[in-house]
mmCIF file of C-alpha atoms and ligand atoms in Angstrom:
data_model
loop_
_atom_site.group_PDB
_atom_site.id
_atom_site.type_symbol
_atom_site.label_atom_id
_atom_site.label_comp_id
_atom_site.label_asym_id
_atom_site.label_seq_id
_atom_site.Cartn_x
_atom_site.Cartn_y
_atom_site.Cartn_z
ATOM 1 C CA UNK A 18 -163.448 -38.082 -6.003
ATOM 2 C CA UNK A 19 -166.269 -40.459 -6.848
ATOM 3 C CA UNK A 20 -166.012 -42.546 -9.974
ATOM 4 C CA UNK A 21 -167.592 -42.006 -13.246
ATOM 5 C CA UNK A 22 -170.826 -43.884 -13.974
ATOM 6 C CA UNK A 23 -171.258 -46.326 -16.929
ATOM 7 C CA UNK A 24 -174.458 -47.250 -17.504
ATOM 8 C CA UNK A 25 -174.914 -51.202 -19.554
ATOM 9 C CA UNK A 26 -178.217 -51.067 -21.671
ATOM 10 C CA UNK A 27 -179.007 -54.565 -21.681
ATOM 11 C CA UNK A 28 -178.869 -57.333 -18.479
ATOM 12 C CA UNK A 29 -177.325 -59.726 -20.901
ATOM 13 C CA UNK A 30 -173.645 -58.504 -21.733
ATOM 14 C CA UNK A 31 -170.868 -60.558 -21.292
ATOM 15 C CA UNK A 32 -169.648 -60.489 -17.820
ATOM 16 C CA UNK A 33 -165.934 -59.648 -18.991
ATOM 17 C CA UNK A 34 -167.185 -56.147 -19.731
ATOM 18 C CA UNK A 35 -168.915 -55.348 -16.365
ATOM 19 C CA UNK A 36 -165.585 -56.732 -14.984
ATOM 20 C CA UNK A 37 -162.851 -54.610 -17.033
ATOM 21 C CA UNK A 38 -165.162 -51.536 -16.167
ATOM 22 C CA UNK A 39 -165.932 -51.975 -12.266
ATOM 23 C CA UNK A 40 -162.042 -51.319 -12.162
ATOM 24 C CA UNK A 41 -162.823 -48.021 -13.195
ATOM 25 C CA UNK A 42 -166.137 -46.965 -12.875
ATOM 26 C CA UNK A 43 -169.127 -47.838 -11.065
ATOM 27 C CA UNK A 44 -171.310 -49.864 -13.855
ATOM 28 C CA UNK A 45 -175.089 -49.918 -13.430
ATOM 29 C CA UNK A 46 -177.264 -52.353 -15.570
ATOM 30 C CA UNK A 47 -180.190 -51.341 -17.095
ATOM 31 C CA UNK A 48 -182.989 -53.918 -14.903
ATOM 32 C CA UNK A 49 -185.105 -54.324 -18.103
ATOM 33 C CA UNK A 50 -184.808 -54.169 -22.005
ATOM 34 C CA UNK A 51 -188.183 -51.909 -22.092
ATOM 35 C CA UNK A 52 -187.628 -47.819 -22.221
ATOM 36 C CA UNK A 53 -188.368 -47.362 -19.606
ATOM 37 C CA UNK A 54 -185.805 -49.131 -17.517
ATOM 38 C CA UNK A 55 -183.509 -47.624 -19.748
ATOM 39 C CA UNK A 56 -184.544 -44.063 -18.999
ATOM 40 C CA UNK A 57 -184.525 -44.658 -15.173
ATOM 41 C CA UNK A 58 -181.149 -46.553 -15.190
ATOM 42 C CA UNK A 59 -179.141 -43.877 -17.677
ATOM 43 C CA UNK A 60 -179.803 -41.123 -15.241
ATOM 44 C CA UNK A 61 -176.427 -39.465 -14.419
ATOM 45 C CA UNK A 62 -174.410 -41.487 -16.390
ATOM 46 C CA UNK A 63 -170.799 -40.663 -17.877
ATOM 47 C CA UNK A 64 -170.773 -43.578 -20.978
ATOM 48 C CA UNK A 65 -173.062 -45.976 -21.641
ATOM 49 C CA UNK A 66 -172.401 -49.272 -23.333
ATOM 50 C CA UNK A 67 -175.043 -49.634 -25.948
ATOM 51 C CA UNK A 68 -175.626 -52.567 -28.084
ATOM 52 C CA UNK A 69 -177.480 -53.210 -31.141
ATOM 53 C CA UNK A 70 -180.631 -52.583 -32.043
ATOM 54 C CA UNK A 71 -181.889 -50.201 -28.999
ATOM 55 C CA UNK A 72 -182.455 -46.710 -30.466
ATOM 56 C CA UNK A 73 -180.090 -44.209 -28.714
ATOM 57 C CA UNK A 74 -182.295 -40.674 -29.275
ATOM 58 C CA UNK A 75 -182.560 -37.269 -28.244
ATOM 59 C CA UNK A 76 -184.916 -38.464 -25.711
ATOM 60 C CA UNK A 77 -182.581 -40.721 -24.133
ATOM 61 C CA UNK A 78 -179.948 -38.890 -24.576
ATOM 62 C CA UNK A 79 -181.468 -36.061 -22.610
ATOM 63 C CA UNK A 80 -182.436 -38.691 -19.696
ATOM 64 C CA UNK A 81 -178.466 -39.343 -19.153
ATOM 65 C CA UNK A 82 -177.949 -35.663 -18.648
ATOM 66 C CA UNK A 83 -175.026 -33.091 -19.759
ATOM 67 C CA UNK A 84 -171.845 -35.030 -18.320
ATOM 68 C CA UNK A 85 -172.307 -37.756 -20.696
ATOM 69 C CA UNK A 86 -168.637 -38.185 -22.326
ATOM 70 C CA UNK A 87 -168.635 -41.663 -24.493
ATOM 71 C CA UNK A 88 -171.059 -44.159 -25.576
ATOM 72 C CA UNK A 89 -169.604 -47.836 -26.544
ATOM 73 C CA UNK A 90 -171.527 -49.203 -29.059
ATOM 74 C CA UNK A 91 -171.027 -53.304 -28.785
ATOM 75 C CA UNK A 92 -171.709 -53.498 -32.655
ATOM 76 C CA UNK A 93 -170.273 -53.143 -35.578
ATOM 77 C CA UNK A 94 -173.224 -50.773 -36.891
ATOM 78 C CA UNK A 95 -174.406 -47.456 -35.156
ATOM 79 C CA UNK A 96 -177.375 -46.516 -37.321
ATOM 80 C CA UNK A 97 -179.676 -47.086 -34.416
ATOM 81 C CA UNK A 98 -177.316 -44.331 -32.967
ATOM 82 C CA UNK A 99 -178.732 -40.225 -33.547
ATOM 83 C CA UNK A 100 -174.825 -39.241 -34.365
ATOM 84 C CA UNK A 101 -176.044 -35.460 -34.873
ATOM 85 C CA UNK A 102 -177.084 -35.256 -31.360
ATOM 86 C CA UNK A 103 -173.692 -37.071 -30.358
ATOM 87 C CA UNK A 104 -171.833 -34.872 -31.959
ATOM 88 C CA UNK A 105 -174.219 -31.299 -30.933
ATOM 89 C CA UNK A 106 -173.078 -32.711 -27.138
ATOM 90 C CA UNK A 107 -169.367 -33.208 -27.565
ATOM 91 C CA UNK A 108 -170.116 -36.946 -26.865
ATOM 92 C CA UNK A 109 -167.223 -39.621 -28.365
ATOM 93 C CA UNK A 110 -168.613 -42.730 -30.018
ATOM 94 C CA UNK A 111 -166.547 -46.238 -30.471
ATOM 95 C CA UNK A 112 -168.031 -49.129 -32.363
ATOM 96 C CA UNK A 113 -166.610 -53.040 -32.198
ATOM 97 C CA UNK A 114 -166.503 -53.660 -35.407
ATOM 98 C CA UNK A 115 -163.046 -55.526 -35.628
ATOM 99 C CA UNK A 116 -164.233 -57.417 -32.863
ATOM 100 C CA UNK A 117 -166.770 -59.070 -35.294
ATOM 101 C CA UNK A 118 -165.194 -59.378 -38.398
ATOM 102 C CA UNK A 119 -164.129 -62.723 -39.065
ATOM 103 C CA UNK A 120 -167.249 -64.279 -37.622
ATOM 104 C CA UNK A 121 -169.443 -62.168 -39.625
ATOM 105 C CA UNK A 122 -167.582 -63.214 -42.561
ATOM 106 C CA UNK A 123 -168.093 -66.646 -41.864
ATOM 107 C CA UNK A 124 -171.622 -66.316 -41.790
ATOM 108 C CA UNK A 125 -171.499 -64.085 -45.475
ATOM 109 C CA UNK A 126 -169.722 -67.040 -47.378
ATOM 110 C CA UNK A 127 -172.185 -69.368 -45.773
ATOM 111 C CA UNK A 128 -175.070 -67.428 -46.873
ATOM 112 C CA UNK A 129 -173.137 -67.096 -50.271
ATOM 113 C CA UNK A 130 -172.262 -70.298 -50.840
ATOM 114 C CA UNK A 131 -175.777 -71.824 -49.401
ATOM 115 C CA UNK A 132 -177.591 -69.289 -52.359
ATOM 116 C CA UNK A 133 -175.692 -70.310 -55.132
ATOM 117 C CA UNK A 134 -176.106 -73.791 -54.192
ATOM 118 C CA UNK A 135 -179.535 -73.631 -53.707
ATOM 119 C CA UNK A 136 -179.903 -74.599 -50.238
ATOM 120 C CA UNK A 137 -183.563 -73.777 -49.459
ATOM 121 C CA UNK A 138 -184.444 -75.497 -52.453
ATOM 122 C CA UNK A 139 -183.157 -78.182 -52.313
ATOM 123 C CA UNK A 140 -184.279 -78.967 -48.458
ATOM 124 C CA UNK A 141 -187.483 -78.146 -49.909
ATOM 125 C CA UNK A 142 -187.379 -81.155 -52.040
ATOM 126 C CA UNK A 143 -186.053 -83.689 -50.203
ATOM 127 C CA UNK A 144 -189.153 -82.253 -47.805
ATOM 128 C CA UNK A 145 -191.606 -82.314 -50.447
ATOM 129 C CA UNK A 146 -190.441 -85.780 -51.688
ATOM 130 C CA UNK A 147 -190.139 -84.592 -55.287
ATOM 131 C CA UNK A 148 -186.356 -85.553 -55.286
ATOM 132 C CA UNK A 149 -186.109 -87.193 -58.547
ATOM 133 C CA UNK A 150 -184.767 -91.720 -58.351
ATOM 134 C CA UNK A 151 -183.362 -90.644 -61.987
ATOM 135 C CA UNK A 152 -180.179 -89.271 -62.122
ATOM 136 C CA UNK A 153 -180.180 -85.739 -64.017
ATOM 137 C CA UNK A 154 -176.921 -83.870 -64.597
ATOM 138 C CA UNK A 155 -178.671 -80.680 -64.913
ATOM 139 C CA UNK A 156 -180.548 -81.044 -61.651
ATOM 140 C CA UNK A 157 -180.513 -78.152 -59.315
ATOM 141 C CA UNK A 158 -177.135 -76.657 -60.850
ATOM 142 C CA UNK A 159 -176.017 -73.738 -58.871
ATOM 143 C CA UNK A 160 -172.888 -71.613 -59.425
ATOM 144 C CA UNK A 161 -169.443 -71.605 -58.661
ATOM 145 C CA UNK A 162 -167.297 -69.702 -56.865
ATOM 146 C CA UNK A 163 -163.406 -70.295 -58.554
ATOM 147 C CA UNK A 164 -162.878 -67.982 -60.849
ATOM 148 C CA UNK A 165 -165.993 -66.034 -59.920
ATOM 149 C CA UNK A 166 -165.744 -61.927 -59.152
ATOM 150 C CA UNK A 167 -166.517 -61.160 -56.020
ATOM 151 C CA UNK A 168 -167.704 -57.490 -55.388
ATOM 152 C CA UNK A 169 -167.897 -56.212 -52.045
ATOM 153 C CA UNK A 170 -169.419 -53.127 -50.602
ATOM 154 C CA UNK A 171 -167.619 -51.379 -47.764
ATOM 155 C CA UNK A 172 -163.880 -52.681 -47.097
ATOM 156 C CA UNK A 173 -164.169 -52.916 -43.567
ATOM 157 C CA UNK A 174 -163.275 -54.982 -40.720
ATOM 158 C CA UNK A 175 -166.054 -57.004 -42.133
ATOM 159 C CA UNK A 176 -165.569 -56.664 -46.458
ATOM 160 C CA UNK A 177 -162.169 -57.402 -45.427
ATOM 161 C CA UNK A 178 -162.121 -60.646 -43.463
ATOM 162 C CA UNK A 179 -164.934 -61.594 -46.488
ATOM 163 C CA UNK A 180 -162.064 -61.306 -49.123
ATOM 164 C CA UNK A 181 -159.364 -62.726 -47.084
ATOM 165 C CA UNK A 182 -161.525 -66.105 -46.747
ATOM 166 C CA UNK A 183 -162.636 -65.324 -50.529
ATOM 167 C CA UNK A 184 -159.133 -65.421 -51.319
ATOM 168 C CA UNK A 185 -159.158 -69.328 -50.564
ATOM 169 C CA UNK A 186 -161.925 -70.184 -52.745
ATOM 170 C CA UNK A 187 -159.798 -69.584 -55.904
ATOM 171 C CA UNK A 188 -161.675 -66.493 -56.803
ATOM 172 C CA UNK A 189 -160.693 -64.842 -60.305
ATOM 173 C CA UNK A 190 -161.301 -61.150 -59.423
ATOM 174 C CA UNK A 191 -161.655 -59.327 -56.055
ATOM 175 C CA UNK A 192 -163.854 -55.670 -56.232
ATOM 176 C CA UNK A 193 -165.128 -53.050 -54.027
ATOM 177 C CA UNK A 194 -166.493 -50.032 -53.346
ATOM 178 C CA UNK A 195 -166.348 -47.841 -50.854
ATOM 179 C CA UNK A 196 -166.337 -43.733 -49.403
ATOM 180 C CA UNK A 197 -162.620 -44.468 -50.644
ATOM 181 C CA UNK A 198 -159.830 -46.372 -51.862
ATOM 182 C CA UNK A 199 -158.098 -48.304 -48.790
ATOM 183 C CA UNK A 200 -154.355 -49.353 -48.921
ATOM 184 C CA UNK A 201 -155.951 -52.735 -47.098
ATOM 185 C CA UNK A 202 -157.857 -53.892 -50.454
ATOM 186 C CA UNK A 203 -154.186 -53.179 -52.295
ATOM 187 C CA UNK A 204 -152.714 -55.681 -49.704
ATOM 188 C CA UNK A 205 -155.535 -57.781 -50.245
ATOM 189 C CA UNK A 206 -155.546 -57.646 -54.259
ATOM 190 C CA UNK A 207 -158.432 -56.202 -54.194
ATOM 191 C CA UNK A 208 -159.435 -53.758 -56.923
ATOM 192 C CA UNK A 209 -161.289 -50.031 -56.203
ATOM 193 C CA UNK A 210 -164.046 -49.677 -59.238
ATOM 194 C CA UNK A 211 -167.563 -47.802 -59.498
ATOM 195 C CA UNK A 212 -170.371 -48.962 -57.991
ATOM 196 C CA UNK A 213 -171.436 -49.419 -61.835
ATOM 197 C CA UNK A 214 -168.820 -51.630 -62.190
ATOM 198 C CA UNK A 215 -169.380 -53.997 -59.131
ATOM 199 C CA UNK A 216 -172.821 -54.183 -60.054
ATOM 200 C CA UNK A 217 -172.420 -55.375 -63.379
ATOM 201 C CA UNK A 218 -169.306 -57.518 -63.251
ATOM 202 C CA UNK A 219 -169.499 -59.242 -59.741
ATOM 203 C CA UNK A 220 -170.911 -63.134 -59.804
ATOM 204 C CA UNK A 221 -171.369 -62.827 -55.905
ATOM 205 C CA UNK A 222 -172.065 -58.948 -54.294
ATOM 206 C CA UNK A 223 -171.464 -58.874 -50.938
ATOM 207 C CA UNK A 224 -172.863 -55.734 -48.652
ATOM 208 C CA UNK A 225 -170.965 -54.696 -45.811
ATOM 209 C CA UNK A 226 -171.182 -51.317 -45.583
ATOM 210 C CA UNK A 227 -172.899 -48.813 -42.696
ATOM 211 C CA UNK A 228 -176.438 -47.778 -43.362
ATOM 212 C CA UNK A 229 -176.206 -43.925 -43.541
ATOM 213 C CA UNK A 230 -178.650 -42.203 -45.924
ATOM 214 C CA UNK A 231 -176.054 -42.568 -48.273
ATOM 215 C CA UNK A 232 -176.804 -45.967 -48.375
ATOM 216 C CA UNK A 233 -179.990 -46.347 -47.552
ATOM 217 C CA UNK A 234 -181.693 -48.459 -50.411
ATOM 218 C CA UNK A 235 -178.991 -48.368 -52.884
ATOM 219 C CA UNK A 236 -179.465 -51.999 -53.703
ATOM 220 C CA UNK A 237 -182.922 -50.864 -55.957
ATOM 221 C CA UNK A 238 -184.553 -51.910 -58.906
ATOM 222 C CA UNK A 239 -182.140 -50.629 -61.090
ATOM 223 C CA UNK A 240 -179.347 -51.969 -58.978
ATOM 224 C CA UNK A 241 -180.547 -55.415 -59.786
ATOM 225 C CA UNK A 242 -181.649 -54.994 -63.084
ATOM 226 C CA UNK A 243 -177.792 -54.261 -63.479
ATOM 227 C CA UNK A 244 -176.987 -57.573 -61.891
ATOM 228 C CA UNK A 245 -176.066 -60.374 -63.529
ATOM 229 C CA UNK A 246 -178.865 -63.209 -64.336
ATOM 230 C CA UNK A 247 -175.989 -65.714 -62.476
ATOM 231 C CA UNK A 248 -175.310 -63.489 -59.978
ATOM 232 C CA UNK A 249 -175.459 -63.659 -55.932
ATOM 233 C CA UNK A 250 -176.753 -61.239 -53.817
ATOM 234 C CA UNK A 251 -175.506 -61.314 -50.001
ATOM 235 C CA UNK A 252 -176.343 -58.779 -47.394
ATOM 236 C CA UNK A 253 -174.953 -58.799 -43.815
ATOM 237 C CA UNK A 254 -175.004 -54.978 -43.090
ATOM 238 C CA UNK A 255 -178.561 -53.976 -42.334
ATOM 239 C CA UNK A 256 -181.859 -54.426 -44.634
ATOM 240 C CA UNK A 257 -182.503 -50.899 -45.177
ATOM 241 C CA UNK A 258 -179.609 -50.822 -47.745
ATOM 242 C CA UNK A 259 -181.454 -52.594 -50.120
ATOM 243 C CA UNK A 260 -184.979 -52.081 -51.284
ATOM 244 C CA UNK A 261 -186.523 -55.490 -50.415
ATOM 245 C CA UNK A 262 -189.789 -55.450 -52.731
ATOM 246 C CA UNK A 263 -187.364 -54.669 -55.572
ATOM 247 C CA UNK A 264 -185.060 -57.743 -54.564
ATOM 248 C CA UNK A 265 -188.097 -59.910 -53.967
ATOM 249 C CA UNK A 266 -188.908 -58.982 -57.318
ATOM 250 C CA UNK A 267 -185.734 -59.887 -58.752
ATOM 251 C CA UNK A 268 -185.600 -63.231 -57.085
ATOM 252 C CA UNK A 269 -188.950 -64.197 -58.273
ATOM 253 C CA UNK A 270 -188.529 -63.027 -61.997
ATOM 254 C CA UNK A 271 -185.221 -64.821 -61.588
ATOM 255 C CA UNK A 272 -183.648 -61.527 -62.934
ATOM 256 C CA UNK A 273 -180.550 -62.749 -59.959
ATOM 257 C CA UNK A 274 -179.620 -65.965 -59.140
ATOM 258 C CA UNK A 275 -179.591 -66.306 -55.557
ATOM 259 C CA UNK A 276 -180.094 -63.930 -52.203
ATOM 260 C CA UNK A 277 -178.545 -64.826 -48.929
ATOM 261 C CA UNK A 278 -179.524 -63.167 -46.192
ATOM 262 C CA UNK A 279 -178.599 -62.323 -42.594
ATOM 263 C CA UNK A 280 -180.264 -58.765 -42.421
ATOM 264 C CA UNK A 281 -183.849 -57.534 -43.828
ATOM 265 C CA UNK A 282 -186.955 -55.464 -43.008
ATOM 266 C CA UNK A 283 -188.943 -55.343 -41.135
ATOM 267 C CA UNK A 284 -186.731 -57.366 -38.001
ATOM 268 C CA UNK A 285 -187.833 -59.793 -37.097
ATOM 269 C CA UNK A 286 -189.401 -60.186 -40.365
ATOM 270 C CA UNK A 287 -193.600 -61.501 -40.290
ATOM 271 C CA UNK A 288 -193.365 -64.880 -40.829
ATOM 272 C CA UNK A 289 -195.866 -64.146 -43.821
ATOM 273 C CA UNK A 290 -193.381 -62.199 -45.323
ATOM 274 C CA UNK A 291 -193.014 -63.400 -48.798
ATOM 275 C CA UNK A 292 -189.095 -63.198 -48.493
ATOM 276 C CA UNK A 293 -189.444 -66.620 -46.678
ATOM 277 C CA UNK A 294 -191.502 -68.265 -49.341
ATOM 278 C CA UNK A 295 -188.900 -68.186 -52.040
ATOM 279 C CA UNK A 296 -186.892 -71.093 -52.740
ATOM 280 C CA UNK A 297 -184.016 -68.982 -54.236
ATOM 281 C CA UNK A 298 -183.312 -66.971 -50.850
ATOM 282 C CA UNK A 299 -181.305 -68.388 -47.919
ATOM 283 C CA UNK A 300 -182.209 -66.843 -44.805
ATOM 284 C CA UNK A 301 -180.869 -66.125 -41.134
ATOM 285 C CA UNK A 302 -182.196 -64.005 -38.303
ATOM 286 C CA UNK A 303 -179.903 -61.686 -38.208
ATOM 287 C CA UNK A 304 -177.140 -64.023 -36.313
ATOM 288 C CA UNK A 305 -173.976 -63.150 -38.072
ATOM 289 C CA UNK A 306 -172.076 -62.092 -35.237
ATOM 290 C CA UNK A 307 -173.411 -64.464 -32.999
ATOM 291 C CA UNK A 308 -171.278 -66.871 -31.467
ATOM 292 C CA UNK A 309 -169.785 -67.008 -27.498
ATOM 293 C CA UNK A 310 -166.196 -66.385 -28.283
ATOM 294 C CA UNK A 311 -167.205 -63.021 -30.383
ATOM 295 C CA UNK A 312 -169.640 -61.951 -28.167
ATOM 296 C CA UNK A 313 -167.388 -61.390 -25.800
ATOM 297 C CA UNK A 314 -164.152 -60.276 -27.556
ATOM 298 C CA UNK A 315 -167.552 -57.617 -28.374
ATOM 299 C CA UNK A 316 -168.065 -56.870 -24.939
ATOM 300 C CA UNK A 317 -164.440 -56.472 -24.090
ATOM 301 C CA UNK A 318 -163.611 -54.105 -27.402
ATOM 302 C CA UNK A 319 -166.582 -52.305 -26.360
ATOM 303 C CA UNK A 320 -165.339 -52.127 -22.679
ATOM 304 C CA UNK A 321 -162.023 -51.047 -23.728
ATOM 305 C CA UNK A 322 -163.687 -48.123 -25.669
ATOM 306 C CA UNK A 323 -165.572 -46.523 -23.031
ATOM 307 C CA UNK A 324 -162.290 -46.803 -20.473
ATOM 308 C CA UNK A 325 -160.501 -45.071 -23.044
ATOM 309 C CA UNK A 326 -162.800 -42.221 -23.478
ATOM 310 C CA UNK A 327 -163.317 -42.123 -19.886
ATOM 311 C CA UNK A 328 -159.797 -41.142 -19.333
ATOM 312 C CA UNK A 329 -159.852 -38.525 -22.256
ATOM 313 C CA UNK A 330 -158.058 -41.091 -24.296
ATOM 314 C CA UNK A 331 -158.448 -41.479 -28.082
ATOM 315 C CA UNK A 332 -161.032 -44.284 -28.568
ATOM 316 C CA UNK A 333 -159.821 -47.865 -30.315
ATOM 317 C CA UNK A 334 -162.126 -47.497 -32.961
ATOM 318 C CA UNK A 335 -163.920 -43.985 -33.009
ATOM 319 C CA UNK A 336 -166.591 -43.451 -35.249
ATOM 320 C CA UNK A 337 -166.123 -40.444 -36.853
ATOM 321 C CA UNK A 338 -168.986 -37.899 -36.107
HETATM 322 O O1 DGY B 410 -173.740 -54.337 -36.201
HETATM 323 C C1 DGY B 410 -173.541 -55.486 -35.837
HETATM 324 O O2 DGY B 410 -172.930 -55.749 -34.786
HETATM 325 C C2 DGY B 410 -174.048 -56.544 -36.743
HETATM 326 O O3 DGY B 410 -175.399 -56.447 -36.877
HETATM 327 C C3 DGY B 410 -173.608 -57.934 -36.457
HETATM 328 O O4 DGY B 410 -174.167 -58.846 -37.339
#
């Protein structure tokens, strides 16, 4: 019997994955990142492993043919994934979210604590030379973080390792939202409230939930006219959950504090894009997961996924179609 075909849509995943699958399949790498590789190389294939960012359509879909069985997605999100068509074909899909986690985290409480202490500004002056010889005690104040409420959206792998470092900081209050309440924010002290509520109590927000059209945009105007005036504003998810004229808006009326960024629209984002003029938003391209280490514990969760459904074996972390 010849062995199922997995098909690697990008020449630059971590070796360990090619490796852990060549035991059980034979792996074919995509020779380009342009569509057209991509529709050549998926021909006949039985999973593919599929990381961010490349749209996985009908179109493509159809190009792999009927005996597709699992797709790996080496990411923690999957909106760049058609799930209806996934799911119309009988075809499993894993994400690598826990895989991620922690390092996403990291980069969240950067981003959070680089807002509130006004990073970009402050670079800005020492830049501009209008760094002041006089000492002034009320120069460039930012905000704390003891004590502070922290609100979180989506208690994930990722909202999770966020309150766990949180936790350290000396917080006052942990929140979230979520589709549910999780026995994980119980463990972590963490309290389930309204969306309402995390808007309007929270010092720092942090989003970390899927994009789904659920989602989509439901940081808006309103959302941050909710906000407090001290408040923090950190996204790490994707930037079509928030509604980025309306934050832009906020920043500049100073109606928030602070945005940090990791995730906006359009990516990459024109460098004329006001987003990158203001001095009250710290901003990173989109990096949060990027380090060697978690790139490939990625690349092997991802791996392990698409042996698993291979075999007919429940996935390590299905997403649920
Ligand atoms: O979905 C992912 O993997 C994230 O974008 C990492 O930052």
């Amino acid at each position: 019997m010849s062995l199922p075909r997995v098909f690697v849509a990008n020449p630059q995943i971590p070796k360990i994955a090619h490796d852990m699958l060549q035991n059980v399949a034979t792996v074919v790498t995509t020779a380009g990142f342009d569509k057209k590789s991509i529709l050549e190389g998926i021909k006949g294939a039985d999973a593919l492993l599929w990381p961010g960012r490349i749209k996985l359509d009908k179109e493509v879909l159809d190009a792999a043919g009927p005996q597709l069985k699992v797709v790996g997605a080496m990411s923690a999100g999957y909106n760049h994934i058609d799930l209806s068509e996934l799911k119309a074909r009988g075809i499993k899909l894993g994400n690598a979210s826990p895989a991620l986690g922690n390092t996403v985290a990291d980069m969240a409480i950067l981003l959070a604590l680089a807002a509130a202490r006004r990073f970009t500004e402050g670079r800005k002056h020492m830049e501009e030379g209008t760094w002041s010889k006089q000492f002034n005690p009320r120069w460039m104040m930012g905000q704390d973080v003891a004590d502070s409420t922290i609100g979180i959206i989506g208690l994930g792998s990722i909202g999770q390792a966020i309150a766990k470092r949180m936790k350290a900081f000396d917080v006052g209050r942990i929140i979230y939202v979520g589709r549910s309440e999780k026995k994980e924010g119980k463990e972590l002290g963490a309290e389930y409230v309204t969306l309402d509520t995390l808007i309007k109590e929270s010092d720092f927000i942090f989003v970390a939930a899927p994009l789904d059209d659920n989602t989509r945009h439901m940081c808006n105007a309103s959302f941050f006219a909710k906000m407090k005036k001290t408040s923090v504003f950190v996204n790490v998810s994707r930037g079509e959950l928030v509604d980025q004229d309306a934050l832009i808006k906020a920043l500049k009326t100073n109606q928030i504090f602070a945005a940090g960024l990791d995730v906006m629209t359009p990516e990459p984002i024109n460098p004329d894009n006001e987003l990158l003029r203001l001095p009250n938003a710290v901003l990173t391209p989109h990096i949060a997961s990027s380090t060697e280490k978690t790139r490939i514990a990625m690349a092997k969760w991802t791996a392990e996924n698409i042996i698993r459904g291979l075999k007919g074996e429940e996935l390590l972390t299905p997403v649920q179609l």
